[in-house]
CSV table of C-alpha atoms in Angstrom, one decimal:
chain,number,residue,atom,x,y,z
V,1,UNK,CA,-10.0,49.5,-2.3
V,2,UNK,CA,-11.4,46.7,-0.1
V,3,UNK,CA,-13.0,45.1,-3.2
V,4,UNK,CA,-9.6,45.2,-5.0
V,5,UNK,CA,-7.8,43.7,-2.1
V,6,UNK,CA,-10.3,40.9,-1.8
V,7,UNK,CA,-9.9,40.2,-5.5
V,8,UNK,CA,-6.2,39.7,-5.1
V,9,UNK,CA,-6.8,37.5,-2.1
V,10,UNK,CA,-9.2,35.4,-4.1
V,11,UNK,CA,-6.5,34.9,-6.7
V,12,UNK,CA,-4.0,33.9,-4.0
V,13,UNK,CA,-6.4,31.5,-2.4
V,14,UNK,CA,-7.2,29.9,-5.8
V,15,UNK,CA,-3.5,29.3,-6.3
V,16,UNK,CA,-3.1,27.8,-2.9
V,17,UNK,CA,-6.1,25.5,-3.3
V,18,UNK,CA,-5.0,24.5,-6.8
V,19,UNK,CA,-1.5,23.8,-5.6
V,20,UNK,CA,-2.9,21.6,-2.8
V,21,UNK,CA,-5.0,19.8,-5.4
V,22,UNK,CA,-2.0,19.2,-7.7
V,23,UNK,CA,0.0,18.0,-4.7
V,24,UNK,CA,-2.5,15.1,-4.3
V,25,UNK,CA,-0.7,13.0,-6.8
V,26,UNK,CA,-0.2,9.4,-5.8
V,27,UNK,CA,2.9,7.3,-5.9
V,28,UNK,CA,3.5,5.0,-8.9
V,29,UNK,CA,4.5,1.4,-8.0
V,30,UNK,CA,6.4,-0.9,-10.3
V,31,UNK,CA,5.4,-4.3,-11.3
V,32,UNK,CA,5.0,-7.2,-8.9
V,33,UNK,CA,7.8,-9.7,-8.8
V,34,UNK,CA,7.8,-13.5,-8.0
V,35,UNK,CA,9.3,-15.3,-5.1
V,36,UNK,CA,12.8,-16.3,-5.8
V,37,UNK,CA,14.8,-19.0,-4.0
V,38,UNK,CA,17.9,-17.3,-2.5
V,39,UNK,CA,20.3,-19.6,-4.3
V,40,UNK,CA,19.0,-18.2,-7.6
V,41,UNK,CA,19.7,-14.6,-6.8
V,42,UNK,CA,22.2,-12.6,-8.9
V,43,UNK,CA,25.8,-12.7,-7.9
V,44,UNK,CA,25.8,-9.0,-6.8
V,45,UNK,CA,23.0,-9.6,-4.4
V,46,UNK,CA,23.8,-13.0,-3.0
V,47,UNK,CA,22.2,-14.0,0.3
V,48,UNK,CA,24.4,-15.1,3.1
V,49,UNK,CA,23.7,-17.8,5.6
V,50,UNK,CA,25.4,-19.7,8.5
V,51,UNK,CA,26.5,-23.2,8.1
V,52,UNK,CA,24.8,-25.9,10.1
V,53,UNK,CA,27.5,-25.8,12.8
V,54,UNK,CA,26.8,-22.2,13.8
V,55,UNK,CA,23.8,-22.6,16.0
V,56,UNK,CA,22.9,-21.3,19.4
V,57,UNK,CA,25.4,-22.5,22.0
V,58,UNK,CA,23.1,-21.7,24.9
V,59,UNK,CA,20.4,-24.2,25.9
V,60,UNK,CA,17.6,-24.4,23.3
V,61,UNK,CA,14.8,-22.0,24.0
V,62,UNK,CA,11.4,-23.1,24.9
V,63,UNK,CA,9.3,-24.2,22.0
V,64,UNK,CA,5.9,-24.5,23.6
V,65,UNK,CA,5.2,-21.7,23.0
V,66,UNK,CA,7.9,-20.5,20.6
V,67,UNK,CA,8.7,-16.9,21.1
V,68,UNK,CA,9.2,-14.9,17.9
V,69,UNK,CA,10.6,-11.4,17.8
V,70,UNK,CA,10.5,-8.8,15.0
V,71,UNK,CA,13.0,-6.0,15.3
V,72,UNK,CA,14.2,-3.2,12.9
V,73,UNK,CA,17.8,-2.8,13.9
V,74,UNK,CA,18.4,0.6,12.3
V,75,UNK,CA,21.0,-0.5,9.8
V,76,UNK,CA,22.3,-3.1,12.3
V,77,UNK,CA,24.9,-0.5,13.1
V,78,UNK,CA,25.5,-1.6,16.6
V,79,UNK,CA,25.6,-5.4,16.8
V,80,UNK,CA,27.1,-5.4,20.3
V,81,UNK,CA,24.4,-3.0,21.5
V,82,UNK,CA,21.7,-5.1,19.9
V,83,UNK,CA,23.0,-8.3,21.4
V,84,UNK,CA,23.3,-6.8,24.8
V,85,UNK,CA,19.7,-5.5,24.7
V,86,UNK,CA,18.4,-8.9,23.5
V,87,UNK,CA,20.4,-11.1,25.9
V,88,UNK,CA,19.8,-8.7,28.8
V,89,UNK,CA,16.1,-8.8,28.6
V,90,UNK,CA,14.3,-11.9,30.0
V,91,UNK,CA,11.5,-11.7,27.5
V,92,UNK,CA,13.7,-11.4,24.4
V,93,UNK,CA,16.5,-13.7,25.5
V,94,UNK,CA,14.2,-16.7,25.5
V,95,UNK,CA,13.1,-16.2,21.9
V,96,UNK,CA,13.7,-18.9,19.4
V,97,UNK,CA,13.2,-16.9,16.2
V,98,UNK,CA,14.1,-13.3,15.2
V,99,UNK,CA,12.9,-11.5,12.1
V,100,UNK,CA,15.2,-8.5,11.6
V,101,UNK,CA,14.8,-5.6,9.3
V,102,UNK,CA,17.5,-3.1,8.2
V,103,UNK,CA,20.5,-5.3,8.5
V,104,UNK,CA,23.5,-4.3,6.4
V,105,UNK,CA,26.8,-5.6,5.1
V,106,UNK,CA,29.9,-3.7,4.1
V,107,UNK,CA,33.1,-5.4,2.8
V,108,UNK,CA,35.4,-3.1,4.9
V,109,UNK,CA,33.8,-4.4,8.1
V,110,UNK,CA,35.1,-7.9,7.4
V,111,UNK,CA,31.8,-9.7,7.9
V,112,UNK,CA,28.1,-8.7,7.6
V,113,UNK,CA,26.5,-7.1,10.6
V,114,UNK,CA,23.9,-9.9,10.5
V,115,UNK,CA,26.7,-12.4,11.0
V,116,UNK,CA,28.2,-10.4,13.8
V,117,UNK,CA,24.9,-10.2,15.6
V,118,UNK,CA,24.1,-13.9,15.0
V,119,UNK,CA,27.5,-14.9,16.4
V,120,UNK,CA,26.9,-12.7,19.5
V,121,UNK,CA,23.4,-14.3,20.0
V,122,UNK,CA,24.7,-17.8,19.2
V,123,UNK,CA,22.1,-18.3,16.4
V,124,UNK,CA,22.0,-19.5,12.9
V,125,UNK,CA,21.1,-16.8,10.4
V,126,UNK,CA,20.2,-15.9,6.9
V,127,UNK,CA,20.9,-12.4,5.5
V,128,UNK,CA,19.1,-11.4,2.3
V,129,UNK,CA,20.1,-8.1,0.6
V,130,UNK,CA,17.4,-5.9,-0.7
V,131,UNK,CA,19.5,-3.4,-2.5
V,132,UNK,CA,23.0,-2.0,-2.9
V,133,UNK,CA,24.0,0.7,-0.5
V,134,UNK,CA,27.3,2.4,-1.1
V,135,UNK,CA,29.9,-0.4,-1.3
V,136,UNK,CA,27.6,-2.7,0.7
V,137,UNK,CA,24.1,-4.0,0.9
V,138,UNK,CA,20.9,-3.4,3.0
V,139,UNK,CA,18.4,-6.1,3.7
V,140,UNK,CA,16.5,-8.4,6.0
V,141,UNK,CA,17.8,-11.2,8.2
V,142,UNK,CA,16.3,-14.2,10.0
V,143,UNK,CA,18.0,-15.7,13.0
V,144,UNK,CA,17.1,-18.8,14.9
V,145,UNK,CA,18.3,-21.7,17.0
V,146,UNK,CA,16.3,-23.9,14.7
V,147,UNK,CA,17.1,-24.9,11.1
V,148,UNK,CA,15.9,-22.5,8.5
V,149,UNK,CA,15.3,-23.6,4.9
V,150,UNK,CA,13.3,-22.9,1.7
V,151,UNK,CA,14.4,-19.3,2.0
V,152,UNK,CA,12.9,-17.1,-0.8
V,153,UNK,CA,13.0,-13.4,-1.5
V,154,UNK,CA,10.5,-11.2,-3.2
V,155,UNK,CA,11.3,-7.8,-4.6
V,156,UNK,CA,8.3,-5.7,-3.6
V,157,UNK,CA,6.7,-3.3,-6.0
V,158,UNK,CA,9.2,-0.4,-6.3
V,159,UNK,CA,7.7,3.0,-5.3
V,160,UNK,CA,8.9,5.8,-7.5
V,161,UNK,CA,9.6,7.9,-4.4
V,162,UNK,CA,11.4,5.1,-2.6
V,163,UNK,CA,14.0,2.3,-2.6
V,164,UNK,CA,13.8,-1.4,-3.3
V,165,UNK,CA,12.1,-3.2,-0.5
V,166,UNK,CA,11.8,-7.0,-0.1
V,167,UNK,CA,10.0,-9.7,1.7
V,168,UNK,CA,11.8,-12.9,2.8
V,169,UNK,CA,9.9,-16.2,3.3
V,170,UNK,CA,11.3,-19.2,5.0
V,171,UNK,CA,10.5,-22.4,6.8
V,172,UNK,CA,11.7,-22.8,10.4
V,173,UNK,CA,11.8,-26.3,11.6
V,174,UNK,CA,11.1,-26.6,15.3
V,175,UNK,CA,11.2,-30.2,16.4
V,176,UNK,CA,8.5,-32.0,14.4
V,177,UNK,CA,6.8,-28.7,13.4
V,178,UNK,CA,7.5,-26.4,10.6
V,179,UNK,CA,6.7,-22.7,11.0
V,180,UNK,CA,6.4,-20.7,7.8
V,181,UNK,CA,7.3,-17.1,8.3
V,182,UNK,CA,7.6,-14.0,6.1
V,183,UNK,CA,9.8,-11.1,7.1
V,184,UNK,CA,8.9,-7.8,5.4
V,185,UNK,CA,9.9,-4.2,5.3
V,186,UNK,CA,7.5,-1.8,3.4
V,187,UNK,CA,8.3,1.6,1.9
V,188,UNK,CA,8.1,4.7,4.3
V,189,UNK,CA,6.4,7.3,2.1
V,190,UNK,CA,3.3,5.5,1.1
V,191,UNK,CA,-0.4,6.2,1.7
V,192,UNK,CA,-2.7,3.4,2.8
V,193,UNK,CA,-3.8,2.2,-0.6
V,194,UNK,CA,-0.3,2.2,-2.0
V,195,UNK,CA,0.9,0.4,1.2
V,196,UNK,CA,-1.7,-2.4,0.6
V,197,UNK,CA,-0.7,-2.6,-3.1
V,198,UNK,CA,2.9,-3.1,-2.1
V,199,UNK,CA,2.1,-5.6,0.6
V,200,UNK,CA,-0.5,-7.6,-1.5
V,201,UNK,CA,1.9,-9.7,-3.7
V,202,UNK,CA,3.8,-10.9,-0.6
V,203,UNK,CA,0.8,-12.1,1.3
V,204,UNK,CA,-1.9,-13.1,-1.2
V,205,UNK,CA,-0.6,-16.6,-1.8
V,206,UNK,CA,0.9,-17.2,1.6
V,207,UNK,CA,0.6,-20.6,3.3
V,208,UNK,CA,-2.5,-21.3,5.3
V,209,UNK,CA,-0.4,-21.5,8.5
V,210,UNK,CA,2.0,-18.5,8.5
V,211,UNK,CA,3.4,-15.7,10.6
V,212,UNK,CA,4.1,-12.4,8.9
V,213,UNK,CA,6.0,-9.7,10.7
V,214,UNK,CA,8.2,-6.8,10.1
V,215,UNK,CA,8.3,-3.0,9.6
V,216,UNK,CA,5.2,-2.1,7.7
V,217,UNK,CA,6.0,1.6,8.2
V,218,UNK,CA,2.4,2.4,9.1
V,219,UNK,CA,3.1,6.0,10.0
V,220,UNK,CA,0.4,8.7,10.4
V,221,UNK,CA,1.7,11.0,7.7
V,222,UNK,CA,-0.1,11.5,4.4
V,223,UNK,CA,2.4,11.8,1.6
V,224,UNK,CA,2.4,13.6,-1.7
V,225,UNK,CA,5.4,11.9,-3.3
V,226,UNK,CA,8.1,12.4,-0.8
V,227,UNK,CA,6.5,15.4,0.8
V,228,UNK,CA,4.5,15.1,4.0
V,229,UNK,CA,1.4,17.1,3.5
V,230,UNK,CA,-1.0,15.9,6.2
V,231,UNK,CA,-0.7,14.7,9.7
V,232,UNK,CA,-3.4,12.3,10.9
V,233,UNK,CA,-4.1,11.5,14.5
V,234,UNK,CA,-4.5,7.9,13.4
V,235,UNK,CA,-1.7,5.8,12.0
V,236,UNK,CA,-2.2,3.4,9.0
V,237,UNK,CA,-2.0,0.2,11.0
V,238,UNK,CA,-5.8,-0.3,11.5
V,239,UNK,CA,-6.2,-0.1,7.7
V,240,UNK,CA,-3.5,-2.8,7.2
V,241,UNK,CA,-5.1,-4.8,10.0
V,242,UNK,CA,-8.4,-4.6,8.1
V,243,UNK,CA,-6.8,-5.7,4.9
V,244,UNK,CA,-5.0,-8.6,6.5
V,245,UNK,CA,-8.3,-9.6,8.2
V,246,UNK,CA,-9.8,-10.0,4.8
V,247,UNK,CA,-7.2,-12.7,4.1
V,248,UNK,CA,-8.1,-14.4,7.4
V,249,UNK,CA,-5.1,-13.1,9.3
V,250,UNK,CA,-5.2,-12.2,13.0
V,251,UNK,CA,-3.5,-9.1,14.1
V,252,UNK,CA,-2.3,-9.9,17.6
V,253,UNK,CA,-0.1,-6.8,17.7
V,254,UNK,CA,-3.0,-4.5,16.9
V,255,UNK,CA,-2.9,-2.8,20.3
V,256,UNK,CA,0.9,-3.0,20.8
V,257,UNK,CA,1.3,0.7,21.1
V,258,UNK,CA,4.3,2.5,19.6
V,259,UNK,CA,7.2,0.5,18.2
V,260,UNK,CA,9.4,3.3,17.0
V,261,UNK,CA,10.6,6.6,18.4
V,262,UNK,CA,12.1,9.6,16.6
V,263,UNK,CA,12.2,13.4,17.1
V,264,UNK,CA,10.5,13.0,20.4
V,265,UNK,CA,7.5,11.3,18.8
V,266,UNK,CA,6.4,7.7,18.9
V,267,UNK,CA,5.0,5.7,16.0
V,268,UNK,CA,3.5,2.2,15.5
V,269,UNK,CA,5.4,1.0,12.5
V,270,UNK,CA,5.8,-2.7,13.2
V,271,UNK,CA,3.2,-5.4,13.2
V,272,UNK,CA,2.8,-9.2,13.5
V,273,UNK,CA,0.1,-11.1,11.6
V,274,UNK,CA,-0.7,-14.8,12.0
V,275,UNK,CA,-3.0,-17.2,10.2
V,276,UNK,CA,-3.8,-20.7,11.3
V,277,UNK,CA,-1.7,-20.4,14.4
V,278,UNK,CA,-2.3,-20.3,18.1
V,279,UNK,CA,-0.6,-17.1,18.9
V,280,UNK,CA,-0.5,-14.8,21.9
V,281,UNK,CA,0.8,-11.3,21.8
V,282,UNK,CA,3.8,-10.7,24.1
V,283,UNK,CA,4.8,-7.1,24.1
V,284,UNK,CA,7.0,-4.3,22.9
V,285,UNK,CA,10.3,-4.1,24.9
V,286,UNK,CA,11.6,-0.5,25.1
V,287,UNK,CA,15.2,-1.4,24.8
V,288,UNK,CA,18.2,-1.4,22.5
V,289,UNK,CA,20.2,1.1,20.3
V,290,UNK,CA,17.8,1.2,17.4
V,291,UNK,CA,15.1,3.7,16.7
V,292,UNK,CA,12.7,0.8,16.8
V,293,UNK,CA,11.8,-1.4,19.7
V,294,UNK,CA,11.7,-5.2,19.5
V,295,UNK,CA,8.2,-6.7,19.6
V,296,UNK,CA,7.5,-10.4,20.4
V,297,UNK,CA,4.7,-12.9,20.1
V,298,UNK,CA,4.3,-16.5,21.5
V,299,UNK,CA,3.3,-19.1,19.0
V,300,UNK,CA,2.0,-22.5,20.1
V,301,UNK,CA,3.0,-25.0,17.4
V,302,UNK,CA,0.2,-27.5,16.9
V,303,UNK,CA,-0.4,-30.3,14.4
J,1,UNK,CA,-2.2,16.7,26.7
J,2,UNK,CA,-4.1,17.1,30.0
J,3,UNK,CA,-1.4,19.6,31.1
J,4,UNK,CA,-1.9,21.6,27.9
J,5,UNK,CA,-5.6,21.7,28.4
J,6,UNK,CA,-5.0,22.8,32.0
J,7,UNK,CA,-2.7,25.5,30.8
J,8,UNK,CA,-5.3,26.7,28.3
J,9,UNK,CA,-8.0,26.7,31.0
J,10,UNK,CA,-5.8,28.8,33.3
J,11,UNK,CA,-5.0,31.2,30.5
J,12,UNK,CA,-8.6,31.6,29.6
J,13,UNK,CA,-9.5,32.1,33.3
J,14,UNK,CA,-6.8,34.7,33.7
J,15,UNK,CA,-7.7,36.7,30.6
J,16,UNK,CA,-11.4,36.5,31.3
J,17,UNK,CA,-11.1,38.1,34.8
J,18,UNK,CA,-9.1,41.0,33.4
J,19,UNK,CA,-11.0,44.1,32.6
J,20,UNK,CA,-11.7,44.2,28.9
J,21,UNK,CA,-13.8,46.4,26.7
J,22,UNK,CA,-16.7,44.9,24.8
J,23,UNK,CA,-15.8,44.2,21.2
J,24,UNK,CA,-18.8,46.3,20.0
J,25,UNK,CA,-17.4,49.3,21.9
J,26,UNK,CA,-13.9,49.2,20.3
J,27,UNK,CA,-15.3,49.5,16.9
J,28,UNK,CA,-12.1,48.6,15.1
J,29,UNK,CA,-12.5,44.8,15.0
J,30,UNK,CA,-15.0,43.0,12.9
J,31,UNK,CA,-16.9,40.3,14.7
J,32,UNK,CA,-17.1,37.7,11.9
J,33,UNK,CA,-14.5,36.0,9.9
J,34,UNK,CA,-14.6,33.5,7.0
J,35,UNK,CA,-11.5,31.9,5.8
J,36,UNK,CA,-9.9,29.0,4.0
J,37,UNK,CA,-7.7,26.8,6.2
J,38,UNK,CA,-4.7,25.2,4.5
J,39,UNK,CA,-2.8,22.2,5.9
J,40,UNK,CA,-4.1,22.8,9.4
J,41,UNK,CA,-6.8,21.6,11.7
J,42,UNK,CA,-9.1,20.7,8.8
J,43,UNK,CA,-6.6,18.6,6.9
J,44,UNK,CA,-5.6,19.5,3.4
J,45,UNK,CA,-7.9,22.4,3.2
J,46,UNK,CA,-11.1,23.5,4.8
J,47,UNK,CA,-13.5,26.4,5.1
J,48,UNK,CA,-14.0,28.1,8.4
J,49,UNK,CA,-16.1,30.7,10.2
J,50,UNK,CA,-15.7,32.3,13.6
J,51,UNK,CA,-17.6,34.8,15.6
J,52,UNK,CA,-15.7,37.0,18.1
J,53,UNK,CA,-18.2,37.6,20.8
J,54,UNK,CA,-15.8,39.4,23.1
J,55,UNK,CA,-12.6,41.2,22.4
J,56,UNK,CA,-10.5,38.2,23.6
J,57,UNK,CA,-12.8,35.3,22.8
J,58,UNK,CA,-14.4,33.7,19.8
J,59,UNK,CA,-16.1,30.5,18.7
J,60,UNK,CA,-16.0,29.0,15.3
J,61,UNK,CA,-15.6,25.9,13.2
J,62,UNK,CA,-13.7,24.6,10.2
J,63,UNK,CA,-15.2,22.0,7.9
J,64,UNK,CA,-13.6,20.2,5.0
J,65,UNK,CA,-14.2,17.5,2.5
J,66,UNK,CA,-11.5,16.4,0.1
J,67,UNK,CA,-10.1,13.4,-1.7
J,68,UNK,CA,-6.4,12.7,-1.4
J,69,UNK,CA,-4.7,9.8,-3.1
J,70,UNK,CA,-7.9,7.9,-3.3
J,71,UNK,CA,-9.0,8.5,0.3
J,72,UNK,CA,-12.1,10.6,1.0
J,73,UNK,CA,-11.9,12.6,4.2
J,74,UNK,CA,-14.6,14.6,5.9
J,75,UNK,CA,-13.8,16.7,8.9
J,76,UNK,CA,-15.5,19.1,11.3
J,77,UNK,CA,-13.5,21.0,13.9
J,78,UNK,CA,-15.5,23.3,16.2
J,79,UNK,CA,-13.4,25.4,18.6
J,80,UNK,CA,-13.3,28.1,21.1
J,81,UNK,CA,-10.6,30.8,20.7
J,82,UNK,CA,-8.8,33.0,23.1
J,83,UNK,CA,-6.6,36.0,22.3
J,84,UNK,CA,-4.2,36.5,25.2
J,85,UNK,CA,-1.9,38.9,23.2
J,86,UNK,CA,-2.7,41.7,20.9
J,87,UNK,CA,-1.0,44.8,19.4
J,88,UNK,CA,-3.2,46.7,17.0
J,89,UNK,CA,-4.3,44.4,14.2
J,90,UNK,CA,-1.7,41.7,15.2
J,91,UNK,CA,-2.7,39.1,17.8
J,92,UNK,CA,-1.7,35.9,19.3
J,93,UNK,CA,-4.4,33.2,19.5
J,94,UNK,CA,-5.2,29.9,21.0
J,95,UNK,CA,-7.9,27.6,19.7
J,96,UNK,CA,-9.1,24.4,21.3
J,97,UNK,CA,-11.9,22.0,20.3
J,98,UNK,CA,-12.9,18.6,19.4
J,99,UNK,CA,-12.4,17.1,15.9
J,100,UNK,CA,-14.7,14.7,14.1
J,101,UNK,CA,-13.3,12.9,11.1
J,102,UNK,CA,-14.7,10.3,8.7
J,103,UNK,CA,-12.2,8.7,6.4
J,104,UNK,CA,-13.0,6.2,3.6
J,105,UNK,CA,-10.2,4.3,2.1
J,106,UNK,CA,-11.4,2.5,-1.1
J,107,UNK,CA,-9.7,-0.8,-1.8
J,108,UNK,CA,-7.0,-1.0,-4.4
J,109,UNK,CA,-7.2,-4.9,-4.5
J,110,UNK,CA,-10.1,-7.3,-5.1
J,111,UNK,CA,-9.8,-9.3,-1.9
J,112,UNK,CA,-10.6,-6.4,0.4
J,113,UNK,CA,-13.6,-4.1,0.4
J,114,UNK,CA,-11.9,-1.0,1.8
J,115,UNK,CA,-12.5,0.7,5.1
J,116,UNK,CA,-14.4,3.6,6.6
J,117,UNK,CA,-13.7,4.9,10.0
J,118,UNK,CA,-15.3,7.7,12.1
J,119,UNK,CA,-13.5,9.0,15.1
J,120,UNK,CA,-13.2,11.9,17.5
J,121,UNK,CA,-10.2,13.7,18.7
J,122,UNK,CA,-9.0,17.1,20.0
J,123,UNK,CA,-7.1,19.8,18.5
J,124,UNK,CA,-5.1,22.7,20.0
J,125,UNK,CA,-3.8,25.5,17.8
J,126,UNK,CA,-1.5,28.4,18.8
J,127,UNK,CA,-0.4,31.1,16.4
J,128,UNK,CA,-0.4,34.6,15.0
J,129,UNK,CA,-3.3,36.4,13.5
J,130,UNK,CA,-3.5,39.6,11.4
J,131,UNK,CA,-7.1,40.9,11.2
J,132,UNK,CA,-7.9,44.1,9.3
J,133,UNK,CA,-10.3,43.6,6.5
J,134,UNK,CA,-8.4,40.5,5.6
J,135,UNK,CA,-7.6,37.6,7.9
J,136,UNK,CA,-4.3,35.9,8.0
J,137,UNK,CA,-3.4,33.2,10.5
J,138,UNK,CA,-0.3,31.0,10.8
J,139,UNK,CA,-0.2,28.5,13.6
J,140,UNK,CA,1.3,25.4,15.1
J,141,UNK,CA,-1.1,22.7,16.3
J,142,UNK,CA,-1.3,19.5,18.2
J,143,UNK,CA,-3.9,16.9,17.3
J,144,UNK,CA,-4.7,14.2,19.8
J,145,UNK,CA,-6.4,11.1,18.5
J,146,UNK,CA,-4.9,7.7,18.8
J,147,UNK,CA,-1.7,9.7,19.6
J,148,UNK,CA,-0.4,13.2,19.7
J,149,UNK,CA,0.6,14.7,16.3
J,150,UNK,CA,2.2,18.1,15.8
J,151,UNK,CA,1.6,20.0,12.6
J,152,UNK,CA,1.4,23.5,11.0
J,153,UNK,CA,-1.4,25.4,9.3
J,154,UNK,CA,-2.4,28.7,7.9
J,155,UNK,CA,-5.7,30.5,7.2
J,156,UNK,CA,-6.6,33.2,4.7
J,157,UNK,CA,-9.9,35.0,4.6
J,158,UNK,CA,-11.9,38.1,5.4
J,159,UNK,CA,-13.4,39.8,8.4
J,160,UNK,CA,-17.0,41.0,8.2
């Protein structure tokens, strides 16, 4: 009797283990795409930017150092709340450049959420859609008191369990200096190797002096397709930091602590990388209506 | 996490001072258990053994090695277990112990050589156990490494 019962359990266990093995299938990524100037994008995904007249009305922020903020705005759904959080915080309000992720635009709202936020902050802006979402679009935005030009978009390798993600590169002209930046938002449900494969095309040919920041989605979950199958007590950010170090990038935000909160848990999803710059990590400011917190860094612009 | 550990310590202290028959005297519980752990404290899957040296206490360990999506993960999780609740072959259990993990991520790109990390953490499990010839456990767990992570796991095996 016992022997028979054990036999049935053996069969069950073999099914469980086999199923676990089958679940270990990776995510397929589509082909890499080139950088495209935003004035060459298709008409259905046109970028939007402010005219030269819409710049910050407040006194220009300090430029030595220049404070740079990265912030996932959770669909930009509360421009007033975002602006209040930024302008109400002494560390954020003196920033000269913002790299936003998850901005959106819907025709029924009259103007894009990026434009609403830029107007409230008194900044010039560029909004670059990544994909269609309902009747609108979802994408990234740069906002600055300083001129932004040479804006380019890269469609990142499309994960078969995800949605189209992009990187946006631009030059920001601060006085006599030009800061090259890349704003990026990676897929959520990727394991470390896939995350590096998605990141690779956007950073491999970056300028010698560059700041790269955004939502790298470096969660601590191991994914099988779209299914979370393992929880790790370490997130993926040290692996990305190691990869970026191989390209001579510094990771000043390596020890930033959590940058996102959800379901009572905290995650470090956002990072800032610099190369050829004199940069000092600022901090994560636990404020605002988004599920992410803004994070900032000070960059000393040198010749 | 320190509060959780304190609660466990209090629970263990409370149960240990209560009068309890020696496991050998009861005769209806096997001392040894071997099992396969799925999605729990040993990652994707692992093999475990524990020895119940008193009716309400056991020590054991789960070990695993597996490859997942290119990463190679080796993990060892020794633990002490307490059984504060029981009813026949059904019991509630708590397990607490350190975890040691070595993870190798091979590089998917030529400019990077990959990364291997070794680290230690702590794992606390609480759940249900059925033990009568076969062993079945279902549990919730919290893993404390760089941060606190909640998860679920199950074990299937035999008692000897």
